Short mmCIF file of C-alpha atoms in Angstrom, two decimals:
data_model
loop_
_atom_site.label_atom_id
_atom_site.label_comp_id
_atom_site.label_asym_id
_atom_site.label_seq_id
_atom_site.Cartn_x
_atom_site.Cartn_y
_atom_site.Cartn_z
CA UNK A 1 -51.95 40.18 64.66
CA UNK A 2 -49.84 37.35 63.27
CA UNK A 3 -51.87 34.15 63.06
CA UNK A 4 -49.86 31.77 60.87
CA UNK A 5 -46.63 29.90 61.61
CA UNK A 6 -45.92 30.17 57.88
CA UNK A 7 -45.67 33.96 58.08
CA UNK A 8 -42.17 35.08 57.05
CA UNK A 9 -41.71 37.06 60.24
CA UNK A 10 -42.64 34.06 62.36
CA UNK A 11 -40.27 31.88 60.33
CA UNK A 12 -37.41 34.30 61.03
CA UNK A 13 -38.09 34.09 64.78
CA UNK A 14 -38.23 30.31 64.73
CA UNK A 15 -34.87 30.15 62.95
CA UNK A 16 -33.27 31.85 65.96
CA UNK A 17 -33.75 28.61 67.90
CA UNK A 18 -30.71 27.31 65.99
CA UNK A 19 -27.16 28.38 66.84
CA UNK A 20 -26.19 28.64 63.17
CA UNK A 21 -28.92 31.21 62.57
CA UNK A 22 -28.16 33.12 65.77
CA UNK A 23 -24.52 33.37 64.72
CA UNK A 24 -25.29 34.48 61.17
CA UNK A 25 -27.96 36.99 62.21
CA UNK A 26 -26.21 38.25 65.34
CA UNK A 27 -29.49 38.00 67.23
CA UNK A 28 -31.17 35.77 69.80
CA UNK A 29 -34.50 35.30 71.54
CA UNK A 30 -35.28 35.87 75.20
CA UNK A 31 -38.51 34.89 76.91
CA UNK A 32 -40.40 36.25 79.89
CA UNK A 33 -41.02 39.58 81.59
CA UNK A 34 -37.97 39.42 83.86
CA UNK A 35 -35.45 38.84 81.07
CA UNK A 36 -36.94 41.58 78.91
CA UNK A 37 -36.80 43.96 81.89
CA UNK A 38 -33.14 43.07 82.56
CA UNK A 39 -32.23 43.59 78.89
CA UNK A 40 -33.90 47.00 78.95
CA UNK A 41 -32.21 48.08 82.21
CA UNK A 42 -28.83 46.99 80.88
CA UNK A 43 -29.44 48.88 77.62
CA UNK A 44 -29.03 45.96 75.26
CA UNK A 45 -30.32 46.50 71.74
CA UNK A 46 -33.88 45.16 71.63
CA UNK A 47 -35.05 44.83 68.04
CA UNK A 48 -38.68 43.89 68.69
CA UNK A 49 -41.04 42.40 71.26
CA UNK A 50 -43.54 39.62 70.60
CA UNK A 51 -46.56 39.11 72.83
CA UNK A 52 -49.33 36.54 72.88
CA UNK A 53 -52.93 37.73 72.65
CA UNK A 54 -54.12 38.47 76.18
CA UNK A 55 -50.63 38.99 77.65
CA UNK A 56 -49.86 42.23 79.47
CA UNK A 57 -47.84 44.78 77.52
CA UNK A 58 -45.58 46.88 79.75
CA UNK A 59 -45.59 50.64 79.26
CA UNK A 60 -41.90 50.85 78.41
CA UNK A 61 -42.30 48.37 75.58
CA UNK A 62 -44.04 50.95 73.42
CA UNK A 63 -40.59 52.26 72.47
CA UNK A 64 -40.02 49.06 70.47
CA UNK A 65 -41.83 47.44 67.55
CA UNK A 66 -44.55 45.22 69.01
CA UNK A 67 -46.04 42.13 67.39
CA UNK A 68 -49.18 40.47 68.68
CA UNK A 69 -49.40 36.75 67.92
CA UNK A 70 -51.97 34.03 68.43
CA UNK A 71 -51.54 31.12 70.84
CA UNK A 72 -50.42 28.70 68.12
CA UNK A 73 -47.76 31.10 66.86
CA UNK A 74 -46.43 31.66 70.37
CA UNK A 75 -46.18 27.90 70.94
CA UNK A 76 -44.24 27.56 67.69
CA UNK A 77 -41.69 30.17 68.80
CA UNK A 78 -41.27 29.41 72.48
CA UNK A 79 -39.01 26.74 74.00
CA UNK A 80 -40.85 26.44 77.33
CA UNK A 81 -43.80 24.21 78.25
CA UNK A 82 -45.68 27.01 80.04
CA UNK A 83 -44.67 30.22 78.26
CA UNK A 84 -45.27 33.61 79.82
CA UNK A 85 -46.47 34.83 76.45
CA UNK A 86 -43.78 37.44 75.81
CA UNK A 87 -40.51 37.26 73.87
CA UNK A 88 -37.98 39.71 72.52
CA UNK A 89 -35.40 39.65 69.74
CA UNK A 90 -32.06 40.96 71.05
CA UNK A 91 -28.86 41.89 69.24
CA UNK A 92 -25.68 40.19 70.43
CA UNK A 93 -22.83 42.18 71.97
CA UNK A 94 -19.11 41.69 71.56
CA UNK A 95 -17.35 41.07 74.87
CA UNK A 96 -13.93 42.39 75.90
CA UNK A 97 -11.17 41.38 78.31
CA UNK A 98 -9.78 44.92 78.57
CA UNK A 99 -10.66 45.59 82.23
CA UNK A 100 -10.73 42.21 83.92
CA UNK A 101 -10.40 42.00 87.67
CA UNK A 102 -12.14 38.66 88.15
CA UNK A 103 -12.93 36.25 85.33
CA UNK A 104 -14.37 32.76 85.02
CA UNK A 105 -13.20 30.65 82.07
CA UNK A 106 -15.34 27.65 81.13
CA UNK A 107 -13.74 24.80 79.20
CA UNK A 108 -16.08 22.42 77.31
CA UNK A 109 -18.90 22.42 79.85
CA UNK A 110 -21.76 21.10 77.77
CA UNK A 111 -24.77 21.19 80.09
CA UNK A 112 -26.69 24.45 79.47
CA UNK A 113 -27.99 24.51 83.04
CA UNK A 114 -24.47 24.34 84.46
CA UNK A 115 -23.24 27.09 82.15
CA UNK A 116 -26.16 29.39 82.93
CA UNK A 117 -25.86 28.75 86.67
CA UNK A 118 -22.15 29.58 86.62
CA UNK A 119 -22.82 32.85 84.81
CA UNK A 120 -25.46 33.75 87.38
CA UNK A 121 -23.12 32.85 90.25
CA UNK A 122 -20.23 34.79 88.70
CA UNK A 123 -22.49 37.84 88.58
CA UNK A 124 -23.51 37.35 92.22
CA UNK A 125 -19.87 36.94 93.32
CA UNK A 126 -18.87 40.19 91.64
CA UNK A 127 -16.93 38.68 88.75
CA UNK A 128 -16.84 41.01 85.76
CA UNK A 129 -16.13 38.55 82.92
CA UNK A 130 -17.05 35.04 81.78
CA UNK A 131 -15.26 33.49 78.81
CA UNK A 132 -16.74 30.40 77.18
CA UNK A 133 -14.22 28.10 75.54
CA UNK A 134 -14.78 26.03 72.42
CA UNK A 135 -17.05 23.06 73.06
CA UNK A 136 -18.98 24.87 75.78
CA UNK A 137 -22.75 25.25 75.49
CA UNK A 138 -23.75 28.28 73.43
CA UNK A 139 -24.38 31.39 75.52
CA UNK A 140 -27.55 32.12 73.56
CA UNK A 141 -29.05 28.66 73.97
CA UNK A 142 -32.50 29.11 75.52
CA UNK A 143 -31.69 26.93 78.53
CA UNK A 144 -28.46 28.82 79.21
CA UNK A 145 -30.27 32.16 78.99
CA UNK A 146 -33.01 31.07 81.39
CA UNK A 147 -30.50 29.66 83.88
CA UNK A 148 -28.63 32.99 83.97
CA UNK A 149 -31.82 34.73 85.20
CA UNK A 150 -30.71 37.89 83.40
CA UNK A 151 -27.07 37.89 84.53
CA UNK A 152 -25.86 37.57 80.94
CA UNK A 153 -26.90 41.23 80.55
CA UNK A 154 -24.79 42.41 83.50
CA UNK A 155 -21.31 41.19 82.55
CA UNK A 156 -18.74 40.85 79.81
CA UNK A 157 -19.39 37.39 78.36
CA UNK A 158 -17.96 36.03 75.16
CA UNK A 159 -16.78 32.87 73.44
CA UNK A 160 -13.10 32.40 72.58
CA UNK A 161 -10.23 29.96 72.18
CA UNK A 162 -9.00 29.53 75.76
CA UNK A 163 -5.39 28.81 74.77
CA UNK A 164 -5.18 32.19 73.03
CA UNK A 165 -7.16 33.90 75.77
CA UNK A 166 -4.84 32.73 78.54
CA UNK A 167 -1.85 34.32 76.82
CA UNK A 168 -3.75 37.59 76.54
CA UNK A 169 -4.79 37.47 80.20
CA UNK A 170 -1.22 36.95 81.36
CA UNK A 171 -0.07 39.88 79.24
CA UNK A 172 -2.57 42.01 81.18
CA UNK A 173 -1.12 40.88 84.51
CA UNK A 174 -3.94 38.47 85.34
CA UNK A 175 -3.05 35.34 87.31
CA UNK A 176 -4.71 32.18 86.01
CA UNK A 177 -5.88 29.37 88.31
CA UNK A 178 -7.03 26.07 86.85
CA UNK A 179 -9.10 23.51 88.71
CA UNK A 180 -7.54 20.05 88.71
CA UNK A 181 -5.90 17.47 90.93
CA UNK A 182 -2.51 17.25 89.21
CA UNK A 183 0.18 19.29 91.03
CA UNK A 184 -2.61 21.23 92.71
CA UNK A 185 -2.82 23.11 96.00
CA UNK A 186 -5.91 23.66 98.12
CA UNK A 187 -7.38 27.03 97.20
CA UNK A 188 -7.58 28.14 100.85
CA UNK A 189 -3.80 27.76 101.28
CA UNK A 190 -3.05 30.29 98.55
CA UNK A 191 -2.77 34.06 98.55
CA UNK A 192 -5.47 35.59 96.37
CA UNK A 193 -4.07 37.62 93.45
CA UNK A 194 -5.29 41.14 92.78
CA UNK A 195 -6.37 40.11 89.27
CA UNK A 196 -7.54 36.54 88.84
CA UNK A 197 -9.03 34.21 86.23
CA UNK A 198 -10.36 30.78 87.28
CA UNK A 199 -10.78 27.94 84.80
CA UNK A 200 -13.31 25.13 85.30
CA UNK A 201 -13.72 22.22 82.93
CA UNK A 202 -15.87 19.57 81.34
CA UNK A 203 -18.24 17.66 83.61
CA UNK A 204 -16.48 14.33 83.03
CA UNK A 205 -12.92 15.20 82.01
CA UNK A 206 -12.19 18.46 83.79
CA UNK A 207 -9.97 21.14 82.26
CA UNK A 208 -8.09 20.02 79.13
CA UNK A 209 -4.46 19.11 79.87
CA UNK A 210 -3.01 21.63 77.40
CA UNK A 211 -5.02 24.44 78.96
CA UNK A 212 -4.21 23.38 82.52
CA UNK A 213 -0.51 23.33 81.62
CA UNK A 214 -0.64 27.05 80.84
CA UNK A 215 -2.16 28.02 84.18
CA UNK A 216 -0.07 29.79 86.81
CA UNK A 217 -1.54 27.60 89.53
CA UNK A 218 -3.65 24.44 89.77
CA UNK A 219 -6.15 24.46 92.61
CA UNK A 220 -8.40 21.91 94.27
CA UNK A 221 -11.26 21.92 96.75
CA UNK A 222 -11.13 19.59 99.76
CA UNK A 223 -13.64 16.75 99.88
CA UNK A 224 -14.52 15.89 103.49
CA UNK A 225 -17.06 13.18 102.77
CA UNK A 226 -17.08 10.20 100.44
CA UNK A 227 -18.15 11.99 97.24
CA UNK A 228 -15.58 11.71 94.46
CA UNK A 229 -16.11 15.21 93.15
CA UNK A 230 -18.31 18.30 93.06
CA UNK A 231 -20.66 19.38 90.30
CA UNK A 232 -18.77 21.87 88.13
CA UNK A 233 -21.14 24.74 88.88
CA UNK A 234 -20.82 24.10 92.64
CA UNK A 235 -17.03 23.95 92.40
CA UNK A 236 -17.02 27.20 90.46
CA UNK A 237 -19.25 28.82 93.09
CA UNK A 238 -16.95 27.78 95.95
CA UNK A 239 -13.90 29.22 94.21
CA UNK A 240 -15.55 32.41 93.03
CA UNK A 241 -16.93 33.30 96.43
CA UNK A 242 -13.63 32.39 98.12
CA UNK A 243 -11.74 34.76 95.80
CA UNK A 244 -14.37 37.49 95.42
CA UNK A 245 -13.29 41.08 95.90
CA UNK A 246 -15.08 42.39 98.95
CA UNK A 247 -16.67 45.78 98.32
#
């Protein structure tokens, strides 16, 4: 049992709270039974599992190195106020845009809850890829991970320069729609392409002008009431479900 927050192993786990360390180590932390189960089902590389004294240890976990820790150590590692008492160290995966049918591109959305919610919604709507542009909340931020509810393990998700990515998407025959009011058409008046990428942008500024200029089509959502705009995650949900491929 690990009892001290000064233990070198504990220090290495705590470092993973910082993006710089996650990037350099190629690892991140997940917390809770559900997320660990989703990582296992999706066959992500689980390096080790950490459990608080008194927490239940699932049978399948015995395939991985297990570390029992005291309450004070768990509180030093966790990011939640009421932790479930179980965490895992996971290795990152490299995403790919090789087989995109439906993709969501996220430009400089900084709220982790919005980013995680959009990933979860993209998964539910049958999108296969999410690409996070520069300035967007880190995929492996604890709040993003929790908001995805495990959907980050089900899809191709990666971070990239969106200007470069859009050129690559077009070369693969993927039509790009950008949200925005300038020279935009209502989404429901448009034919839905066979392969489609949708870009949503920063909560206050929307999609950057230079990125929007590269899109094949600018789209907007009608506002029937007096609200000026929709929350970015809601707007993304409307567009993704409207353009989802029906199975």
